[in-house]
Amino acid sequence: MSVKRIDHIAIVVSDIDEATAFYRDVLGLPVAHTERVDEQEVIVACLPTGDSDIELIQPVDETSGVAKYLAKHGPGIHHICLEVEDIEQSLADLKAAGVKLINREPTIGAGGKRIAFLHPKSAHGVLIELSEAAK
Ligand code: CO
């Protein structure tokens, strides 16, 4: 598996408008776009910081994994996304290495990109997302 860069760092928030106002108006980051990602049951605001983005994510219902995370831990860093060349190859390599996966097959994330999550138990307590580079 070949990692190209950090695609984004995702921060879970309970109020995306309030959080966006802080990151945009106080920290001065641009807001590239906001979208609802039905597959992940979240609203995402994407704030570019050079080669990587900060993503603010707010759950849209109470039963999703993100909503449960927010209820348990409060707002904060939720996951780090690594961009990989080939997500299928990466998942095959990780399976072969015995890594615990949340998504054994790619699913759809923000921007329609193909993504998959690794289980934090296999990554020293960090939820890691893989995202395939746009071709
Ligand atoms: Co993400």
mmCIF file of C-alpha atoms and ligand atoms in Angstrom, residues 7-10 55 57 79-81 110 115 117 129, ligand 1:
data_model
loop_
_atom_site.group_PDB
_atom_site.id
_atom_site.type_symbol
_atom_site.label_atom_id
_atom_site.label_comp_id
_atom_site.label_asym_id
_atom_site.label_seq_id
_atom_site.Cartn_x
_atom_site.Cartn_y
_atom_site.Cartn_z
ATOM 1 C CA ASP A 7 -6.175 14.004 2.577
ATOM 2 C CA HIS A 8 -8.010 15.447 5.554
ATOM 3 C CA ILE A 9 -8.351 15.504 9.312
ATOM 4 C CA ALA A 10 -11.971 15.227 10.395
ATOM 5 C CA GLU A 55 -13.284 18.529 7.509
ATOM 6 C CA ILE A 57 -18.514 16.743 10.295
ATOM 7 C CA HIS A 79 -10.318 10.515 12.120
ATOM 8 C CA ILE A 80 -7.325 11.047 9.868
ATOM 9 C CA CYS A 81 -7.717 10.306 6.177
ATOM 10 C CA ALA A 110 -17.362 13.114 0.647
ATOM 11 C CA ILE A 115 -13.091 5.361 0.969
ATOM 12 C CA PHE A 117 -12.120 2.877 7.430
ATOM 13 C CA GLU A 129 -9.753 6.438 6.686
HETATM 14 CO CO CO B 1 -13.169 11.561 6.339
#
